[in-house]
Amino acid sequence: MPDEERGPMRTQVAIIGGGPSGLLLSQILHQAGVDSVVLERRSREHVESRIRAGVLEQVSVDMLDRAGVGARMHAEGLEHDGFSIVYDGVPMRIDMRSLTDGAHVMVYGQTELTRDLNDTIVGRGGNLIFEAEDVALHDIEGRPYVIWRKDGAEHRLDCDFIAGCDGYHGASRASIPAAVRREYEKVYPFGWLGVLADVPPCDEELIYSNHARGFALASMRSQTRSRYYIQCPLDEHLEDWPDEKLWDELAIRLGPQAAARMTRGPALEKSIAPLRSFVAEPMRHGRLFLAGDAAHIVPPTGAKGLNLAASDIHYLSEGLIAYYRSGATGGLDSYSGKALARVWKAERFSWYLTGLTHRFPDAAPIERKLQIAELDYIRCSSAAQRAVAENYVGLPL
Ligand code: APR
Ligand code: PHB
């Protein structure tokens, strides 16, 4: 029977966007017996082929475990106890485990995590609608509903609440009236050129490098797949970076120790991404709750994007579940404030680490001297190292 004849669909929580935020929310609500429908604009294949970062804080790992989607992450992910910052060609190791109460991070691609969440939700027959076009949010201050088109037909979903998990370019944030929305933004005057290659990583841990020619990062997806980045101008063209030139540049910027252990190979993928700090406040309006990239963007230097999506979903799912258990609205009322308090600290850390490690085109020579002085200070001070480590492993929820 066509939808129009059945009448509108109904659910408790309409979730816009099937990225990590939306999928994780759907899964956690399901565990608590709360009904949701996820509306995703793209196809499943498209969503699962997007290459994103891949460093999970311990609190994110614990959440994924509780959500019942951690098995493959534990089998295939890599636990890291530390990372290095190279400057003047010499690495400084930040030993996260000894500088914190034994915390570490998990290196596991967001692409893989998205697949795990999709498998789990689709596997249990969850309500996950792909290729939902022209999604529009209505009456978010009253009795909310969502309209979209699929296969040429219009559909309507009535709900109690809407979770706007549709990323930076989604429709949800724009549904909050401009008069109550405040946006804070900083766009950086450079991007990251990323390359993925099926070669073993040059080190067991990640290497962030401050070089006079610009920032570089050596990361990985597995023991046989590496992910590297270099800072580049925003108007850079990928055609100007053939593989060999890129490997040569990485070897220079990452320093002699990493260069000696770097295996070169053909690029599986290359892309350029801009760097931005962005926060929209508040994260709730009426019955609409924003989460993840829909509400905030961090520059990737601290690998916080996915982790902030997870912490938003932690607070939001807590509020929704409490509401459906007892009618209590306290968790929903405090959602925006709690989420933003953690978001701003991660924004600060990502901005700080970006400023510490990148070459700013208009910077006066004194600014590079000050960067190096700060890095020297961190090298000499366990208090300073601890401040870096505790932010990198993730602040408590
Ligand atoms: N309608 C429905 N879905 C939409 C719409 C729309 N109008 N606009 C965007 N989407 C979908 C996108 O196709 C995407 O799958 O919403 C999803 C948003 O996913 P992400 O952008 O991955 O955002 P989020 O789930 O909050 O995850 C944050 O992703 O971008 C990274 O670094 C970021 O790691 C962080 C994580
Ligand atoms: C990545 O592996 O893609 C990655 C790792 C750490 C970062 C950013 C990206 O800070």
Short mmCIF file of N, CA and C in Angstrom, two decimals, residues 175-287:
data_model
loop_
_atom_site.label_atom_id
_atom_site.label_comp_id
_atom_site.label_asym_id
_atom_site.label_seq_id
_atom_site.Cartn_x
_atom_site.Cartn_y
_atom_site.Cartn_z
N SER A 175 17.17 24.88 10.62
CA SER A 175 15.78 24.93 11.06
C SER A 175 15.61 25.70 12.37
N ILE A 176 16.73 25.96 13.04
CA ILE A 176 16.66 26.77 14.26
C ILE A 176 16.63 28.23 13.83
N PRO A 177 15.65 29.00 14.30
CA PRO A 177 15.54 30.39 13.83
C PRO A 177 16.84 31.17 14.06
N ALA A 178 17.20 31.97 13.06
CA ALA A 178 18.46 32.73 13.13
C ALA A 178 18.50 33.61 14.38
N ALA A 179 17.34 34.05 14.84
CA ALA A 179 17.31 34.97 15.99
C ALA A 179 17.77 34.29 17.29
N VAL A 180 17.66 32.97 17.36
CA VAL A 180 18.09 32.31 18.61
C VAL A 180 19.39 31.54 18.42
N ARG A 181 19.89 31.50 17.19
CA ARG A 181 21.10 30.72 16.90
C ARG A 181 22.31 31.64 16.91
N ARG A 182 23.37 31.21 17.59
CA ARG A 182 24.61 31.99 17.59
C ARG A 182 25.70 31.08 17.03
N GLU A 183 26.44 31.56 16.04
CA GLU A 183 27.47 30.70 15.44
C GLU A 183 28.84 31.34 15.61
N TYR A 184 29.81 30.51 15.96
CA TYR A 184 31.19 30.95 16.15
C TYR A 184 32.05 30.18 15.15
N GLU A 185 32.88 30.89 14.43
CA GLU A 185 33.62 30.21 13.37
C GLU A 185 35.01 30.79 13.16
N LYS A 186 35.94 29.89 12.88
CA LYS A 186 37.28 30.31 12.44
C LYS A 186 37.67 29.39 11.29
N VAL A 187 37.99 29.99 10.15
CA VAL A 187 38.42 29.19 9.00
C VAL A 187 39.93 29.37 8.88
N TYR A 188 40.65 28.28 8.79
CA TYR A 188 42.12 28.35 8.77
C TYR A 188 42.60 28.59 7.34
N PRO A 189 43.71 29.30 7.20
CA PRO A 189 44.17 29.66 5.84
C PRO A 189 44.98 28.55 5.18
N PHE A 190 44.59 27.30 5.39
CA PHE A 190 45.27 26.16 4.76
C PHE A 190 44.38 24.95 4.87
N GLY A 191 44.74 23.88 4.16
CA GLY A 191 43.99 22.62 4.24
C GLY A 191 44.94 21.47 4.54
N TRP A 192 44.39 20.27 4.59
CA TRP A 192 45.19 19.05 4.71
C TRP A 192 45.01 18.23 3.44
N LEU A 193 46.15 17.86 2.86
CA LEU A 193 46.10 16.92 1.74
C LEU A 193 46.34 15.53 2.33
N GLY A 194 45.37 14.66 2.22
CA GLY A 194 45.47 13.32 2.81
C GLY A 194 45.72 12.27 1.76
N VAL A 195 46.47 11.25 2.13
CA VAL A 195 46.72 10.13 1.22
C VAL A 195 46.60 8.81 1.99
N LEU A 196 45.95 7.86 1.34
CA LEU A 196 45.79 6.53 1.92
C LEU A 196 46.58 5.57 1.05
N ALA A 197 47.35 4.67 1.66
CA ALA A 197 48.14 3.74 0.85
C ALA A 197 48.28 2.40 1.57
N ASP A 198 48.30 1.33 0.80
CA ASP A 198 48.48 0.01 1.40
C ASP A 198 49.95 -0.30 1.60
N VAL A 199 50.52 0.41 2.57
CA VAL A 199 51.91 0.20 2.97
C VAL A 199 51.93 0.18 4.50
N PRO A 200 52.89 -0.52 5.10
CA PRO A 200 52.95 -0.51 6.56
C PRO A 200 53.26 0.89 7.08
N PRO A 201 52.70 1.27 8.23
CA PRO A 201 52.98 2.60 8.79
C PRO A 201 54.48 2.76 9.11
N CYS A 202 54.93 4.03 9.15
CA CYS A 202 56.36 4.27 9.41
C CYS A 202 56.69 4.18 10.89
N ASP A 203 55.67 4.05 11.74
CA ASP A 203 55.91 3.96 13.19
C ASP A 203 54.73 3.21 13.81
N GLU A 204 54.92 2.71 15.01
CA GLU A 204 53.80 2.04 15.70
C GLU A 204 52.76 3.05 16.15
N GLU A 205 53.18 4.31 16.32
CA GLU A 205 52.27 5.35 16.84
C GLU A 205 52.16 6.51 15.85
N LEU A 206 51.24 7.43 16.14
CA LEU A 206 51.05 8.58 15.25
C LEU A 206 52.18 9.60 15.45
N ILE A 207 52.52 10.27 14.37
CA ILE A 207 53.55 11.32 14.44
C ILE A 207 52.97 12.61 13.87
N TYR A 208 52.88 13.64 14.71
CA TYR A 208 52.48 14.98 14.28
C TYR A 208 53.76 15.79 14.13
N SER A 209 53.92 16.49 13.01
CA SER A 209 55.19 17.21 12.82
C SER A 209 55.00 18.68 12.51
N ASN A 210 55.74 19.50 13.26
CA ASN A 210 55.84 20.93 12.96
C ASN A 210 57.12 21.12 12.16
N HIS A 211 56.99 21.48 10.89
CA HIS A 211 58.16 21.71 10.03
C HIS A 211 58.04 23.09 9.40
N ALA A 212 59.18 23.71 9.15
CA ALA A 212 59.16 25.06 8.56
C ALA A 212 58.38 25.08 7.24
N ARG A 213 58.32 23.94 6.54
CA ARG A 213 57.58 23.89 5.26
C ARG A 213 56.10 23.64 5.50
N GLY A 214 55.72 23.33 6.72
CA GLY A 214 54.32 23.08 7.03
C GLY A 214 54.15 21.79 7.81
N PHE A 215 52.96 21.64 8.37
CA PHE A 215 52.61 20.49 9.20
C PHE A 215 52.57 19.19 8.39
N ALA A 216 52.85 18.07 9.06
CA ALA A 216 52.61 16.74 8.46
C ALA A 216 52.17 15.79 9.56
N LEU A 217 51.43 14.76 9.16
CA LEU A 217 50.95 13.75 10.12
C LEU A 217 51.10 12.36 9.50
N ALA A 218 51.66 11.46 10.29
CA ALA A 218 51.73 10.05 9.88
C ALA A 218 50.74 9.29 10.74
N SER A 219 49.70 8.73 10.12
CA SER A 219 48.71 7.94 10.86
C SER A 219 48.55 6.60 10.15
N MET A 220 47.55 5.86 10.57
CA MET A 220 47.41 4.50 10.02
C MET A 220 45.97 4.03 10.16
N ARG A 221 45.65 2.98 9.43
CA ARG A 221 44.37 2.31 9.59
C ARG A 221 44.56 0.88 10.09
N SER A 222 45.74 0.31 9.79
CA SER A 222 46.05 -1.05 10.21
C SER A 222 47.56 -1.23 10.08
N GLN A 223 48.04 -2.45 10.32
CA GLN A 223 49.49 -2.71 10.20
C GLN A 223 49.94 -2.66 8.74
N THR A 224 48.98 -2.67 7.82
CA THR A 224 49.34 -2.71 6.40
C THR A 224 48.77 -1.52 5.62
N ARG A 225 48.08 -0.63 6.30
CA ARG A 225 47.47 0.52 5.61
C ARG A 225 47.81 1.81 6.35
N SER A 226 48.39 2.75 5.61
CA SER A 226 48.83 4.01 6.22
C SER A 226 47.99 5.17 5.75
N ARG A 227 47.89 6.17 6.61
CA ARG A 227 47.19 7.40 6.28
C ARG A 227 48.13 8.54 6.62
N TYR A 228 48.47 9.36 5.63
CA TYR A 228 49.37 10.49 5.84
C TYR A 228 48.68 11.78 5.43
N TYR A 229 49.14 12.88 6.02
CA TYR A 229 48.61 14.20 5.64
C TYR A 229 49.75 15.20 5.57
N ILE A 230 49.62 16.17 4.67
CA ILE A 230 50.47 17.37 4.73
C ILE A 230 49.58 18.61 4.67
N GLN A 231 50.02 19.63 5.39
CA GLN A 231 49.36 20.92 5.28
C GLN A 231 49.61 21.48 3.88
N CYS A 232 48.60 22.08 3.26
CA CYS A 232 48.79 22.66 1.92
C CYS A 232 47.94 23.92 1.79
N PRO A 233 48.26 24.77 0.81
CA PRO A 233 47.40 25.94 0.59
C PRO A 233 46.00 25.49 0.17
N LEU A 234 45.02 26.33 0.45
CA LEU A 234 43.63 25.96 0.16
C LEU A 234 43.35 25.82 -1.33
N ASP A 235 44.14 26.53 -2.16
CA ASP A 235 43.89 26.45 -3.61
C ASP A 235 44.79 25.42 -4.29
N GLU A 236 45.39 24.54 -3.51
CA GLU A 236 46.26 23.49 -4.08
C GLU A 236 45.46 22.54 -4.96
N HIS A 237 46.11 22.03 -6.03
CA HIS A 237 45.44 21.05 -6.90
C HIS A 237 46.07 19.68 -6.71
N LEU A 238 45.22 18.66 -6.61
CA LEU A 238 45.74 17.30 -6.40
C LEU A 238 46.67 16.88 -7.53
N GLU A 239 46.38 17.35 -8.75
CA GLU A 239 47.22 16.96 -9.91
C GLU A 239 48.67 17.41 -9.69
N ASP A 240 48.86 18.42 -8.86
CA ASP A 240 50.23 18.91 -8.63
C ASP A 240 50.98 18.07 -7.59
N TRP A 241 50.29 17.02 -7.09
CA TRP A 241 50.92 16.17 -6.09
C TRP A 241 50.95 14.70 -6.53
N PRO A 242 51.76 14.40 -7.56
CA PRO A 242 51.93 12.99 -7.91
C PRO A 242 52.52 12.25 -6.71
N ASP A 243 52.32 10.92 -6.67
CA ASP A 243 52.69 10.15 -5.48
C ASP A 243 54.13 10.42 -5.01
N GLU A 244 55.09 10.36 -5.95
CA GLU A 244 56.50 10.47 -5.53
C GLU A 244 56.78 11.81 -4.86
N LYS A 245 56.19 12.87 -5.41
CA LYS A 245 56.41 14.21 -4.84
C LYS A 245 55.84 14.26 -3.41
N LEU A 246 54.69 13.62 -3.24
CA LEU A 246 54.05 13.61 -1.92
C LEU A 246 54.90 12.82 -0.91
N TRP A 247 55.40 11.66 -1.32
CA TRP A 247 56.25 10.88 -0.40
C TRP A 247 57.52 11.67 -0.06
N ASP A 248 58.10 12.36 -1.07
CA ASP A 248 59.31 13.15 -0.80
C ASP A 248 59.01 14.24 0.24
N GLU A 249 57.87 14.89 0.07
CA GLU A 249 57.51 15.98 0.99
C GLU A 249 57.26 15.43 2.40
N LEU A 250 56.58 14.29 2.48
CA LEU A 250 56.33 13.68 3.79
C LEU A 250 57.66 13.32 4.46
N ALA A 251 58.59 12.80 3.67
CA ALA A 251 59.89 12.40 4.24
C ALA A 251 60.61 13.62 4.81
N ILE A 252 60.52 14.73 4.12
CA ILE A 252 61.18 15.94 4.63
C ILE A 252 60.49 16.41 5.91
N ARG A 253 59.16 16.52 5.85
CA ARG A 253 58.45 17.14 6.98
C ARG A 253 58.40 16.26 8.22
N LEU A 254 58.35 14.94 8.03
CA LEU A 254 58.24 14.06 9.21
C LEU A 254 59.58 13.84 9.89
N GLY A 255 60.68 14.22 9.21
CA GLY A 255 62.00 14.12 9.82
C GLY A 255 62.69 12.82 9.48
N PRO A 256 64.02 12.79 9.70
CA PRO A 256 64.84 11.66 9.22
C PRO A 256 64.46 10.31 9.82
N GLN A 257 64.06 10.29 11.10
CA GLN A 257 63.75 8.98 11.71
C GLN A 257 62.55 8.33 11.03
N ALA A 258 61.48 9.10 10.85
CA ALA A 258 60.29 8.56 10.19
C ALA A 258 60.60 8.26 8.73
N ALA A 259 61.33 9.15 8.08
CA ALA A 259 61.63 8.98 6.65
C ALA A 259 62.35 7.65 6.41
N ALA A 260 63.25 7.32 7.32
CA ALA A 260 64.04 6.09 7.15
C ALA A 260 63.14 4.85 7.22
N ARG A 261 62.01 4.96 7.90
CA ARG A 261 61.13 3.78 8.07
C ARG A 261 59.87 3.87 7.21
N MET A 262 59.81 4.87 6.36
CA MET A 262 58.59 5.08 5.57
C MET A 262 58.59 4.20 4.32
N THR A 263 57.53 3.43 4.13
CA THR A 263 57.39 2.63 2.91
C THR A 263 56.51 3.40 1.94
N ARG A 264 56.98 3.55 0.73
CA ARG A 264 56.19 4.26 -0.28
C ARG A 264 55.34 3.28 -1.07
N GLY A 265 54.26 3.78 -1.63
CA GLY A 265 53.42 2.90 -2.44
C GLY A 265 52.40 3.75 -3.16
N PRO A 266 51.65 3.15 -4.08
CA PRO A 266 50.66 3.93 -4.83
C PRO A 266 49.53 4.42 -3.92
N ALA A 267 49.08 5.63 -4.16
CA ALA A 267 47.98 6.20 -3.36
C ALA A 267 46.67 5.53 -3.75
N LEU A 268 45.92 5.06 -2.76
CA LEU A 268 44.58 4.52 -3.02
C LEU A 268 43.58 5.66 -3.14
N GLU A 269 43.88 6.74 -2.44
CA GLU A 269 42.97 7.89 -2.41
C GLU A 269 43.77 9.11 -2.01
N LYS A 270 43.43 10.24 -2.60
CA LYS A 270 44.05 11.52 -2.20
C LYS A 270 42.95 12.55 -2.17
N SER A 271 42.95 13.41 -1.17
CA SER A 271 41.94 14.46 -1.13
C SER A 271 42.44 15.63 -0.30
N ILE A 272 41.81 16.78 -0.51
CA ILE A 272 42.18 17.97 0.26
C ILE A 272 40.97 18.41 1.08
N ALA A 273 41.18 18.63 2.36
CA ALA A 273 40.07 19.07 3.23
C ALA A 273 40.45 20.39 3.89
N PRO A 274 39.49 21.33 3.98
CA PRO A 274 39.76 22.58 4.68
C PRO A 274 39.75 22.37 6.19
N LEU A 275 40.28 23.31 6.94
CA LEU A 275 40.27 23.22 8.41
C LEU A 275 39.40 24.34 8.96
N ARG A 276 38.55 23.98 9.90
CA ARG A 276 37.59 24.93 10.42
C ARG A 276 37.32 24.64 11.90
N SER A 277 37.14 25.70 12.68
CA SER A 277 36.58 25.58 14.03
C SER A 277 35.20 26.21 13.96
N PHE A 278 34.17 25.51 14.43
CA PHE A 278 32.80 26.04 14.31
C PHE A 278 31.95 25.50 15.45
N VAL A 279 31.18 26.36 16.07
CA VAL A 279 30.21 25.92 17.08
C VAL A 279 28.91 26.70 16.90
N ALA A 280 27.78 25.99 16.90
CA ALA A 280 26.46 26.63 16.88
C ALA A 280 25.84 26.43 18.27
N GLU A 281 25.37 27.53 18.83
CA GLU A 281 24.70 27.48 20.14
C GLU A 281 23.29 28.06 20.01
N PRO A 282 22.32 27.58 20.72
CA PRO A 282 22.36 26.38 21.57
C PRO A 282 22.22 25.13 20.70
N MET A 283 22.40 23.97 21.30
CA MET A 283 22.28 22.72 20.55
C MET A 283 20.87 22.14 20.63
N ARG A 284 19.97 22.92 21.25
CA ARG A 284 18.58 22.49 21.27
C ARG A 284 17.67 23.67 20.98
N HIS A 285 16.63 23.43 20.21
CA HIS A 285 15.58 24.44 20.08
C HIS A 285 14.25 23.68 20.03
N GLY A 286 13.38 23.97 20.98
CA GLY A 286 12.11 23.27 21.03
C GLY A 286 12.35 21.77 21.15
N ARG A 287 11.84 21.02 20.18
CA ARG A 287 11.97 19.56 20.22
C ARG A 287 13.05 19.06 19.27
#
